[in-house]
PDB file of C-alpha atoms and ligand atoms in Angstrom:
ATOM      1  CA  UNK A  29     101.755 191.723  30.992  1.00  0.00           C
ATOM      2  CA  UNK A  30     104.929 193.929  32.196  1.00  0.00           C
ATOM      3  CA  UNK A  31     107.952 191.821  33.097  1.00  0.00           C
ATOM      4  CA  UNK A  32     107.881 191.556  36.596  1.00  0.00           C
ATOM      5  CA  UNK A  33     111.035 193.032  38.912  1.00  0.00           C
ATOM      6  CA  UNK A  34     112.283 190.162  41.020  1.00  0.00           C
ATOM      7  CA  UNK A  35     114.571 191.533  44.282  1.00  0.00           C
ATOM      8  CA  UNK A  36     116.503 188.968  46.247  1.00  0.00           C
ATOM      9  CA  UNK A  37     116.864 190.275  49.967  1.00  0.00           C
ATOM     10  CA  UNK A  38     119.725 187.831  50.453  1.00  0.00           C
ATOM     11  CA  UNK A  39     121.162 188.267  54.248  1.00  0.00           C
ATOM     12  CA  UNK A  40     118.971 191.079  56.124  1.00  0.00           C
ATOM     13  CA  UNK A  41     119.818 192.266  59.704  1.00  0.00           C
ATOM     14  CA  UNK A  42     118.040 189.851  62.387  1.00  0.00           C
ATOM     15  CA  UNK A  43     117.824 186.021  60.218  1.00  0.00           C
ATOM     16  CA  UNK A  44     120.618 184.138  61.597  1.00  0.00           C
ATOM     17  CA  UNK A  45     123.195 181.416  60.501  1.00  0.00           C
ATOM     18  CA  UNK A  46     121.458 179.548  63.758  1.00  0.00           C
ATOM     19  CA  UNK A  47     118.038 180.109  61.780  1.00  0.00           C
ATOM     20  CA  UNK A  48     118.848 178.286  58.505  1.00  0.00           C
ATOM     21  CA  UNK A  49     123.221 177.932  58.319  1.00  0.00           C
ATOM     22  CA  UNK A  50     122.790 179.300  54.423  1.00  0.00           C
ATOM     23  CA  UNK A  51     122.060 182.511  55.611  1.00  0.00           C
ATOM     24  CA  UNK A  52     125.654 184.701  54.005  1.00  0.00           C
ATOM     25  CA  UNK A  53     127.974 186.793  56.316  1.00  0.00           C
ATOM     26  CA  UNK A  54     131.356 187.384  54.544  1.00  0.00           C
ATOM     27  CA  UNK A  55     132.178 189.332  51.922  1.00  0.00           C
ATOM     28  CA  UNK A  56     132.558 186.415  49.745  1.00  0.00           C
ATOM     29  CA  UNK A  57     129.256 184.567  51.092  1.00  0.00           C
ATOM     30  CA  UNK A  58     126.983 187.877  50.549  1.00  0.00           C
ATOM     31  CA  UNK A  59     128.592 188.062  46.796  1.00  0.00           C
ATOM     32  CA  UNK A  60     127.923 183.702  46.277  1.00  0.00           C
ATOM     33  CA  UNK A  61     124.396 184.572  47.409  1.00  0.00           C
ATOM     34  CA  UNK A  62     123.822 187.488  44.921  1.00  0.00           C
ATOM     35  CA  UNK A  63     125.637 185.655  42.142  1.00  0.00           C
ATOM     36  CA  UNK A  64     122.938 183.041  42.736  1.00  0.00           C
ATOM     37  CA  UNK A  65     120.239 184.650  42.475  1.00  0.00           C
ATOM     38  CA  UNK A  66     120.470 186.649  39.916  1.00  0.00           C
ATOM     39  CA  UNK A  67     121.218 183.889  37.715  1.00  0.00           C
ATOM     40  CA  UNK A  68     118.265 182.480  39.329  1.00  0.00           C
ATOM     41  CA  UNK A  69     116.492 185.460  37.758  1.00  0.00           C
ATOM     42  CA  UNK A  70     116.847 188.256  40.342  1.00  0.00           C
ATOM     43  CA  UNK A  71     117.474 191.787  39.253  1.00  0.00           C
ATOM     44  CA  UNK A  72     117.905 193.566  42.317  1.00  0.00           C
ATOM     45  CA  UNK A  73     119.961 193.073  45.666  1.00  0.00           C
ATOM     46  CA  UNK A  74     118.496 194.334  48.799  1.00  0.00           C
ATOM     47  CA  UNK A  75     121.524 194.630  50.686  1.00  0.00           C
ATOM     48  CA  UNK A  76     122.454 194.473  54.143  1.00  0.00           C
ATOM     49  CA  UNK A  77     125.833 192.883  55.340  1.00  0.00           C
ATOM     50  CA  UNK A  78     127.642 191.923  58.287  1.00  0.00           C
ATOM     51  CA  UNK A  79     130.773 191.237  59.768  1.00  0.00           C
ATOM     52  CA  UNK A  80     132.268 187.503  59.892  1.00  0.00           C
ATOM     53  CA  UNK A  81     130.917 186.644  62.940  1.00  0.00           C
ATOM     54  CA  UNK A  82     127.383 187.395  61.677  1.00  0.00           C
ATOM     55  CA  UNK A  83     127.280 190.929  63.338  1.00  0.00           C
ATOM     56  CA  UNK A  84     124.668 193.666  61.171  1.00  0.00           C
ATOM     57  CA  UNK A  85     126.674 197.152  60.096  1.00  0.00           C
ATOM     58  CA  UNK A  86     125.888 199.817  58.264  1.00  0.00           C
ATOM     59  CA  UNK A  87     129.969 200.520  57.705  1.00  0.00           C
ATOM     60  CA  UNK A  88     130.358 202.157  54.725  1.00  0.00           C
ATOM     61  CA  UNK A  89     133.794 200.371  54.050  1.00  0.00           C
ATOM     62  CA  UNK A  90     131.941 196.857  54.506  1.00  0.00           C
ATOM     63  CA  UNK A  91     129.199 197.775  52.124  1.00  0.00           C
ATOM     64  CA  UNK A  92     132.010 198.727  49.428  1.00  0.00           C
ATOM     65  CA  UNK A  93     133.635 195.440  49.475  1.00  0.00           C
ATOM     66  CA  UNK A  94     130.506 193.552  49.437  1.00  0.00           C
ATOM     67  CA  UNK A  95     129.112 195.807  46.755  1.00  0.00           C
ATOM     68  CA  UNK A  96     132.491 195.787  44.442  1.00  0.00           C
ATOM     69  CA  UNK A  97     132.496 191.644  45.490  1.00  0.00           C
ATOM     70  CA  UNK A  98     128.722 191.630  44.039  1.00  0.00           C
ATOM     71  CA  UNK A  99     129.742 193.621  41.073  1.00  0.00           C
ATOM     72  CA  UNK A 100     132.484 191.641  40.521  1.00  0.00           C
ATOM     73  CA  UNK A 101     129.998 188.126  40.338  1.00  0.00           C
ATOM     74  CA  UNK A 102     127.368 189.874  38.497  1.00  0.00           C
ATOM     75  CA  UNK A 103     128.270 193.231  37.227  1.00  0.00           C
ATOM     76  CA  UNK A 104     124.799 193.799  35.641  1.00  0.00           C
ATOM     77  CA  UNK A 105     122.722 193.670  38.791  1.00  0.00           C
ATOM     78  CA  UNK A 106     120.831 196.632  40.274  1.00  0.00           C
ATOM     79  CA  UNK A 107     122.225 196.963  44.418  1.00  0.00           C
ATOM     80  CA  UNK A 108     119.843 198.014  46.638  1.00  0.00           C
ATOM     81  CA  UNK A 109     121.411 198.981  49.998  1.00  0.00           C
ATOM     82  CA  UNK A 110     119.261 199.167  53.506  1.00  0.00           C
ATOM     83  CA  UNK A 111     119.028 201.996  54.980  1.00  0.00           C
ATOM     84  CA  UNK A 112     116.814 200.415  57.651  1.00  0.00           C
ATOM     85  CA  UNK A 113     119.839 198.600  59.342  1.00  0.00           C
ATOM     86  CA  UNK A 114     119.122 197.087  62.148  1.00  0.00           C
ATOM     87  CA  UNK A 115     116.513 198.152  64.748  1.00  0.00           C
ATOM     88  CA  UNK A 116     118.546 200.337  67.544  1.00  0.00           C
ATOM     89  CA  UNK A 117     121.059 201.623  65.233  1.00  0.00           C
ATOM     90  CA  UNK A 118     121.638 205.289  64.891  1.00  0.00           C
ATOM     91  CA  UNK A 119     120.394 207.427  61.878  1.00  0.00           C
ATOM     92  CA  UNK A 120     124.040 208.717  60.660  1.00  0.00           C
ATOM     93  CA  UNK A 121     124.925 205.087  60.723  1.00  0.00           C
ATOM     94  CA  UNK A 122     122.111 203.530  59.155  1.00  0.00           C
ATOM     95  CA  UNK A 123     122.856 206.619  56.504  1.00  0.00           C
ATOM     96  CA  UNK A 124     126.158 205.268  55.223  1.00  0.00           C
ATOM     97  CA  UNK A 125     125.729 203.332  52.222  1.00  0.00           C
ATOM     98  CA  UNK A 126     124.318 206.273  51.140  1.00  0.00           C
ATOM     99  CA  UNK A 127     127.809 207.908  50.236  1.00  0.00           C
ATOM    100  CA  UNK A 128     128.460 204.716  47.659  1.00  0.00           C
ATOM    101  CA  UNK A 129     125.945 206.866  45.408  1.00  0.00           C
ATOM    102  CA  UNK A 130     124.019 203.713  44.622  1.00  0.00           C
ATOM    103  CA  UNK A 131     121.222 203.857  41.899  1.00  0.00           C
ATOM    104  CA  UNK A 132     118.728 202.725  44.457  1.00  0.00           C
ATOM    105  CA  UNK A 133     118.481 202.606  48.774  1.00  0.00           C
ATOM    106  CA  UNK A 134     115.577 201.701  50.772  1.00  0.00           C
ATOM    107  CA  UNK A 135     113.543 204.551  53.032  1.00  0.00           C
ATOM    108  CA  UNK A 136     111.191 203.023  55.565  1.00  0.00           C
ATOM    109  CA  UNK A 137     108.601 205.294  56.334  1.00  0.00           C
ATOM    110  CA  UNK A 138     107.373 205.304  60.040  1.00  0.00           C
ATOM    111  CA  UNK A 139     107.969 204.003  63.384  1.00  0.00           C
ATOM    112  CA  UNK A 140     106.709 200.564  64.307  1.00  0.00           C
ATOM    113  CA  UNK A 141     106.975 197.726  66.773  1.00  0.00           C
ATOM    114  CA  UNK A 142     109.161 194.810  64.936  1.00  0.00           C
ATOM    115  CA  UNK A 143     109.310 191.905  66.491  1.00  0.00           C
ATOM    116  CA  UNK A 144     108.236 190.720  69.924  1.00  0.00           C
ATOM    117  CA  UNK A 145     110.953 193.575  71.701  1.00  0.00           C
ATOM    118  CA  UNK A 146     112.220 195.815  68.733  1.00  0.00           C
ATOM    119  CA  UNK A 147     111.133 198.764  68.108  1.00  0.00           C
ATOM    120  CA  UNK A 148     112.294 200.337  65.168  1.00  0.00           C
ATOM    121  CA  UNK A 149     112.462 203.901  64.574  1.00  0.00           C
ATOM    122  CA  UNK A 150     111.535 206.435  61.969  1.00  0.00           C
ATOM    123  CA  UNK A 151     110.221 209.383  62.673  1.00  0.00           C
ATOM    124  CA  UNK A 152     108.886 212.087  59.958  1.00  0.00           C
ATOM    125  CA  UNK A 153     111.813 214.057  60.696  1.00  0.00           C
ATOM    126  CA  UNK A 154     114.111 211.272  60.450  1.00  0.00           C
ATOM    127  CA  UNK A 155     112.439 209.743  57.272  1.00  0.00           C
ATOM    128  CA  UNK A 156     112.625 213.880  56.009  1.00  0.00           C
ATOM    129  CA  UNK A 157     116.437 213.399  56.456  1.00  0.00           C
ATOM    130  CA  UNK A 158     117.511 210.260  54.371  1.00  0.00           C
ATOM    131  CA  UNK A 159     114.697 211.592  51.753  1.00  0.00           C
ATOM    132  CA  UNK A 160     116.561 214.505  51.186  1.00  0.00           C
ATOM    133  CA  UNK A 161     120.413 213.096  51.323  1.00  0.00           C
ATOM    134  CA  UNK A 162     118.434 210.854  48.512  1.00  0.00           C
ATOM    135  CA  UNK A 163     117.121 213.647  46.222  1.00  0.00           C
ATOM    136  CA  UNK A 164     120.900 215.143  46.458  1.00  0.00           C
ATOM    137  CA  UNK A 165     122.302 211.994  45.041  1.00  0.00           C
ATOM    138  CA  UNK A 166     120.294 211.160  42.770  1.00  0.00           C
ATOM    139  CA  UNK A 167     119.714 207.779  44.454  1.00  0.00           C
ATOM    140  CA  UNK A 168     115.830 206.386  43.915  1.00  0.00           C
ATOM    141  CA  UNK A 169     114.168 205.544  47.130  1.00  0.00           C
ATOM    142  CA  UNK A 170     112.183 202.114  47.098  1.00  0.00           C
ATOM    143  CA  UNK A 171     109.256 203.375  49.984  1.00  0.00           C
ATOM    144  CA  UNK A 172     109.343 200.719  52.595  1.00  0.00           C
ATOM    145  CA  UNK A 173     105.596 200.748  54.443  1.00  0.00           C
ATOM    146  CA  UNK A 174     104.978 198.030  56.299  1.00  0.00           C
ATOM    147  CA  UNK A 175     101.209 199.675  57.275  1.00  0.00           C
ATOM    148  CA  UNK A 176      98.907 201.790  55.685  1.00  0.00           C
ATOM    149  CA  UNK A 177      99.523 204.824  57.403  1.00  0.00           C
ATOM    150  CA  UNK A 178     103.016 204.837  55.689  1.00  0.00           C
ATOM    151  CA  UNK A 179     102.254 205.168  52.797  1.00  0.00           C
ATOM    152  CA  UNK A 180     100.420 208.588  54.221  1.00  0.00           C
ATOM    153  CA  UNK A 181     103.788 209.569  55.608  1.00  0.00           C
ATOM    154  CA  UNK A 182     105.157 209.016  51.950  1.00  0.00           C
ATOM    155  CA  UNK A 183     102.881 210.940  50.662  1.00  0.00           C
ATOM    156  CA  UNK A 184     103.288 213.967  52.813  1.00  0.00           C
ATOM    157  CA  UNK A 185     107.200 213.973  51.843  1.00  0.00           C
ATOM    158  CA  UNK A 186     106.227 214.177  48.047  1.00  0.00           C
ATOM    159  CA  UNK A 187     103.981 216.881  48.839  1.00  0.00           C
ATOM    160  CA  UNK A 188     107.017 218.626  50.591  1.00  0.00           C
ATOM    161  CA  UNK A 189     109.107 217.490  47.801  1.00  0.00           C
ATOM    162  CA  UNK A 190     111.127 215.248  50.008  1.00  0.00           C
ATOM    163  CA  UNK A 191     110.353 212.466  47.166  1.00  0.00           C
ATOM    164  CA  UNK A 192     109.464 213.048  43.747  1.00  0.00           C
ATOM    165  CA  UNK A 193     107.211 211.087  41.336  1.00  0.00           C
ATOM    166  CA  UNK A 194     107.383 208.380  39.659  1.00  0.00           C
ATOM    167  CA  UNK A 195     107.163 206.681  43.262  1.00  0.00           C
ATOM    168  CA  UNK A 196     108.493 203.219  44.156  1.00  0.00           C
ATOM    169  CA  UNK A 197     106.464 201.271  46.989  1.00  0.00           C
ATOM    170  CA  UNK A 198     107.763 198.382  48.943  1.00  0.00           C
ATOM    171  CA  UNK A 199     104.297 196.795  50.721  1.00  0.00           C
ATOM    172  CA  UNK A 200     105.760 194.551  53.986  1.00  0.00           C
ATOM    173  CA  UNK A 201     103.227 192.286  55.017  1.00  0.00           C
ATOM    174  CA  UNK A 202     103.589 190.523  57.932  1.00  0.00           C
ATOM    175  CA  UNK A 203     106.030 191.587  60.321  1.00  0.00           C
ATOM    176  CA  UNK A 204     105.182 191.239  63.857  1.00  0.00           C
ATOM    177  CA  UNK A 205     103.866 194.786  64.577  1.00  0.00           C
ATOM    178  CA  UNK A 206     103.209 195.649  60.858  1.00  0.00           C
ATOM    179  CA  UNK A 207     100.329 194.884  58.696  1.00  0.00           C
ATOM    180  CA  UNK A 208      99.235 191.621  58.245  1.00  0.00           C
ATOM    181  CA  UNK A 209      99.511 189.189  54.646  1.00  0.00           C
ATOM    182  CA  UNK A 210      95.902 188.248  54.074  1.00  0.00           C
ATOM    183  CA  UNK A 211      94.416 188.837  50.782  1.00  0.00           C
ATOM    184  CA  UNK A 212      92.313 191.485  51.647  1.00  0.00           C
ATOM    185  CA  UNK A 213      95.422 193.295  53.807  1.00  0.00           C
ATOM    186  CA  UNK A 214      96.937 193.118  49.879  1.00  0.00           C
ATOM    187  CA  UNK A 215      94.546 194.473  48.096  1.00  0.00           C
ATOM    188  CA  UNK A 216      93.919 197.553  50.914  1.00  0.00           C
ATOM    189  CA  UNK A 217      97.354 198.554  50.419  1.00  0.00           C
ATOM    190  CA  UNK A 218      97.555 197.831  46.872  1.00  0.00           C
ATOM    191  CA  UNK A 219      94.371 200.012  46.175  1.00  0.00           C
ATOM    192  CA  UNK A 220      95.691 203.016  49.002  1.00  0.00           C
ATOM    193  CA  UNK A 221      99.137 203.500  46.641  1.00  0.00           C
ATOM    194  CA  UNK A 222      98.854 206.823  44.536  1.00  0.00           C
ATOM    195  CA  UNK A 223      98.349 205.803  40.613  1.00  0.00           C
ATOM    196  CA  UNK A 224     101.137 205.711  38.492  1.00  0.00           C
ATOM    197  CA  UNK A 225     103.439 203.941  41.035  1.00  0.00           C
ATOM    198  CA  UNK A 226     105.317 200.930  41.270  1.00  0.00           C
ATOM    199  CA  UNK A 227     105.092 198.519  43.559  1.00  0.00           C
ATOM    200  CA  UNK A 228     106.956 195.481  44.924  1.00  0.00           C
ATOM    201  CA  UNK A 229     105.415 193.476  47.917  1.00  0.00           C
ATOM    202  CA  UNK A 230     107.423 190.897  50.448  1.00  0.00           C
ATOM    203  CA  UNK A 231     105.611 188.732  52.265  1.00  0.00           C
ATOM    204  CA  UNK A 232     107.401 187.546  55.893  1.00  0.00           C
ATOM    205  CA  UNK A 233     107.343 183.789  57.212  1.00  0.00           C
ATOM    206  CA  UNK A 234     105.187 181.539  55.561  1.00  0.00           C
ATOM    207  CA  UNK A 235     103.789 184.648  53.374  1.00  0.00           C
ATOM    208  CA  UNK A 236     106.703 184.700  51.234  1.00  0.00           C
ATOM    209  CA  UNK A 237     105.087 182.782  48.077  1.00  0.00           C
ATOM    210  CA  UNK A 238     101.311 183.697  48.406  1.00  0.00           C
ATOM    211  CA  UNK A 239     102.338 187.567  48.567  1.00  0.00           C
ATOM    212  CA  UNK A 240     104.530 186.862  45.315  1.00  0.00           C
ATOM    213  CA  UNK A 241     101.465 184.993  43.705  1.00  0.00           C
ATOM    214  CA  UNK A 242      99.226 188.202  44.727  1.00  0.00           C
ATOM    215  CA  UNK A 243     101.521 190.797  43.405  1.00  0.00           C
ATOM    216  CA  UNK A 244     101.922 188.911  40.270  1.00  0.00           C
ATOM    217  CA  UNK A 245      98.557 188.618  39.435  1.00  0.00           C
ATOM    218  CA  UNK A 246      97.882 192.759  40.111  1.00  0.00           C
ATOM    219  CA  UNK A 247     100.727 193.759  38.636  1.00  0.00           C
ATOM    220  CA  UNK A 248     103.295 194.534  40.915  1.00  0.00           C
ATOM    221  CA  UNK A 249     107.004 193.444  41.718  1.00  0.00           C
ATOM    222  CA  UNK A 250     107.929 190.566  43.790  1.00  0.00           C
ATOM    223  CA  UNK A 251     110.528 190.427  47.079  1.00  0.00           C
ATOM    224  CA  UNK A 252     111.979 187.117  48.326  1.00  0.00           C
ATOM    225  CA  UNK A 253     115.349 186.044  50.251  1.00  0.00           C
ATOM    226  CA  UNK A 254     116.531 184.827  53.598  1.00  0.00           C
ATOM    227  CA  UNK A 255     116.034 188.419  55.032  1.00  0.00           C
ATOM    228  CA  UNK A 256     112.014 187.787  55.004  1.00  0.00           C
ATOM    229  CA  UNK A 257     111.715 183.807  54.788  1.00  0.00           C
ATOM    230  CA  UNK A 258     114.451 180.421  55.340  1.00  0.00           C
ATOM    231  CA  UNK A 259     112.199 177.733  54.145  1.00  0.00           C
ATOM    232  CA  UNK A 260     111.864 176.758  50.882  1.00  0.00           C
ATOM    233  CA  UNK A 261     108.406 174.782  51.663  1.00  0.00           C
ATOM    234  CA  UNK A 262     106.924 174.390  55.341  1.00  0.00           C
ATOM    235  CA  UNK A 263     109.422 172.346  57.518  1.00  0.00           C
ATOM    236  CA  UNK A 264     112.589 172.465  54.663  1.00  0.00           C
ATOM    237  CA  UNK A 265     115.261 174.890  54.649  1.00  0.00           C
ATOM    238  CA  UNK A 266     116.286 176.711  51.800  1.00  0.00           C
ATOM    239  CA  UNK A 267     119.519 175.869  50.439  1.00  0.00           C
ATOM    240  CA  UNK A 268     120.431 179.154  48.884  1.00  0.00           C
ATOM    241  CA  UNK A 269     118.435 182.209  48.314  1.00  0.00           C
ATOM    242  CA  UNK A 270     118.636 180.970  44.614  1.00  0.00           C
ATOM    243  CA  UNK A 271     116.370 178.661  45.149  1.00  0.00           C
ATOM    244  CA  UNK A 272     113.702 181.012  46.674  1.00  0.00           C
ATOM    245  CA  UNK A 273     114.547 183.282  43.502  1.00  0.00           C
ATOM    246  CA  UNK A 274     113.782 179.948  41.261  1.00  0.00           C
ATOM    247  CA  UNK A 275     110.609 179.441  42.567  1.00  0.00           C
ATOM    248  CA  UNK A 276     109.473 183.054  42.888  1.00  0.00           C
ATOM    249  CA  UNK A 277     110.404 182.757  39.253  1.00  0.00           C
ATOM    250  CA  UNK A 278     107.922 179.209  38.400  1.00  0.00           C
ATOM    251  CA  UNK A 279     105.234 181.113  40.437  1.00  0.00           C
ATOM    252  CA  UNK A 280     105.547 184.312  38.160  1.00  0.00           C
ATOM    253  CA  UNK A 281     106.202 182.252  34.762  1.00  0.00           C
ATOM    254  CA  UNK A 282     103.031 180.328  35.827  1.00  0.00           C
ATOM    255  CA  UNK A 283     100.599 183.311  36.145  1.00  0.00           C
ATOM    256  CA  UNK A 284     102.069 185.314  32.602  1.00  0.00           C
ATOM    257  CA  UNK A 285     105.142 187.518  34.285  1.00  0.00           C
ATOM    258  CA  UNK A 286     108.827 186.716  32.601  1.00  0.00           C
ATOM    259  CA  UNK A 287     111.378 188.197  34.962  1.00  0.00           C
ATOM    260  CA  UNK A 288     112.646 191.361  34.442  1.00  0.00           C
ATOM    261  CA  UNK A 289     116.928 191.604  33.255  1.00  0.00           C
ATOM    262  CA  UNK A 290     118.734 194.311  35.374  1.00  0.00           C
ATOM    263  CA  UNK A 291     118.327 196.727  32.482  1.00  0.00           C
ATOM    264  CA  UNK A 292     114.664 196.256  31.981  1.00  0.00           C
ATOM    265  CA  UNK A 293     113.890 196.780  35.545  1.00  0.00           C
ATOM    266  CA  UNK A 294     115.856 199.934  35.490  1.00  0.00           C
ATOM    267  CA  UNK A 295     113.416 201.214  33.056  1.00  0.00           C
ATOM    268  CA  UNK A 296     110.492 200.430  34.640  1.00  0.00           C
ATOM    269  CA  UNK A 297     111.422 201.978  38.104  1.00  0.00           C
ATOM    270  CA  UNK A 298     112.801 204.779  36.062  1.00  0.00           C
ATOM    271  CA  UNK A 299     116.563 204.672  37.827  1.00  0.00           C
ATOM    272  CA  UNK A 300     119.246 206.788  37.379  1.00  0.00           C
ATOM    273  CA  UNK A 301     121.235 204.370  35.378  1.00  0.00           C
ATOM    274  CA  UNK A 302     118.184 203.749  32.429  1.00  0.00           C
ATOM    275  CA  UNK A 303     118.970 203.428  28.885  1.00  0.00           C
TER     276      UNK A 303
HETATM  277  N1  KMH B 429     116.076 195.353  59.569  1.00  0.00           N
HETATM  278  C1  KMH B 429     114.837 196.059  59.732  1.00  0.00           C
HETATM  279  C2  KMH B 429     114.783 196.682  61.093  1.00  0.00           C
HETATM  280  C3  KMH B 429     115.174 198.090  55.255  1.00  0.00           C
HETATM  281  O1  KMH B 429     116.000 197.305  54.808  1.00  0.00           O
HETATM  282  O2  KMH B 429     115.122 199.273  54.911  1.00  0.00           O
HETATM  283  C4  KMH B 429     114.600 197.096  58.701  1.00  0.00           C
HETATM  284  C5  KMH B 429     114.747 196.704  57.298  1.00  0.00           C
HETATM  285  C6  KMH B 429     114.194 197.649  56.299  1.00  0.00           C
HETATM  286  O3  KMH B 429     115.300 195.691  56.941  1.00  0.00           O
HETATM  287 ZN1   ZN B 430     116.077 195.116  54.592  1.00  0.00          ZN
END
């Protein structure tokens, strides 16, 4: 079977340092955290950051360090920035890591309830908007859809040549508000995604591991890190998002998937940067 794409969402917007005290906020914390685990076997970054005191931003200056401080511990490695921020946050500021010219960003593609308050926004105009700054940079979108009737939305923009084929899918199952991260919410996405695309899928919470084990076994990409999950097993905190990497890794070995380098996953996703 195809080596399978392992992405480390290390820090996230909302997990907290009062959730699991692992969880990275400086510059050199955020680059620690990526240097782990991509030795743990990671080949992408999904990258938010914050400011010492734990704060979310989309600052484009903040993003840089991190990003050179990442580069710097493992100059291989395929960054991924959000540009899903943090729920509340205006578009021209969730927009900004945009202007690193990374080789990939994320684009979440509709509006949804997240969390118990949060409501975070993305309208088809909105969504129309970051598309197209993407196409002009050359930047490959991963398509966040954390419901079916995203991946609709994502559609529509390729048909309006917002997004071109090959597509990239991120399925996000389990967020309060989004789809849920049964088996049979899997395979419905899964089986709704246009042929010919990739696919990672992130389970939240307690999903984290059985979602990996599902998109193993169909063929797909795997998502794990503090952003979507803090314990390693019920009731124990993770020590490092390594360790999540490392046993996203045993699950994958297990069921026939080696991890993917940095180099192999950018020629399966097709990136910019492919050799
Ligand atoms: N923090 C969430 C509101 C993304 O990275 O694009 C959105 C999010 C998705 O994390
Ligand atoms: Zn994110």
């Amino acid at each position: 079977m195809e080596k399978i794409i392992i992405t480390a969402a290390i820090c996230g917007a909302e997990v907290t340092k009062e959730h699991n005290p692992n969880v990275p906020y400086t510059v050199t914390e955020i680059a620690e955290e990526a240097r782990r685990s991509y030795e743990a076997g990671a080949s992408i970054i999904h990258l938010h950051v914050r400011f010492n005191d734990g704060t979310p931003t989309q600052d484009a200056v903040r993003f840089k360090e991190c990003m050179d401080a990442i580069r710097k511990n493992c100059p291989a490695v395929i960054i991924q920035p959000s540009t899903g921020g943090a729920t509340g946050m205006a578009n021209d500021e969730r927009l900004q890591p945009i202007e690193l010219s990374p080789e990939m960003a994320t684009l979440d593609c509709g509006t949804m309830n997240f969390g118990e308050d949060d409501i975070f926004i993305n309208s088809i105009s909105t969504i129309k908007y970051f598309a197209q700054k993407m196409l002009e940079k050359g930047i490959k979108p991963e398509l966040e859809v954390f419901d079916r009737s995203m991946i609709n939305t994502a559609m529509h923009l390729v048909t309006k040549e917002y997004i071109k084929k090959p597509l990239h899918f991120n399925l996000v199952l389990g967020v309060k508000g989004g789809i849920g991260a049964s088996l049979a919410e899997f395979s419905f996405m899964r089986e709704s995604l246009p042929p010919e695309s990739t696919f990672t899928a992130t389970g939240i919470g307690r999903h984290q591991f059985s979602v990996a084990a599902m998109a193993a076994v169909s063929g797909g990409h795997i998502r794990v890190g503090f952003e979507d999950n803090i314990y390693l097993e019920p009731g124990v905190l993770a020590e490092s998002n390594g360790q999540l990497i490392e046993k996203a890794v045993r699950i994958a070995k297990e069921l026939g998937r080696e991890p993917a380098t940095p180099e192999e996953a950018r020629k399966i996703l097709k990136l910019r940067g492919a050799k």
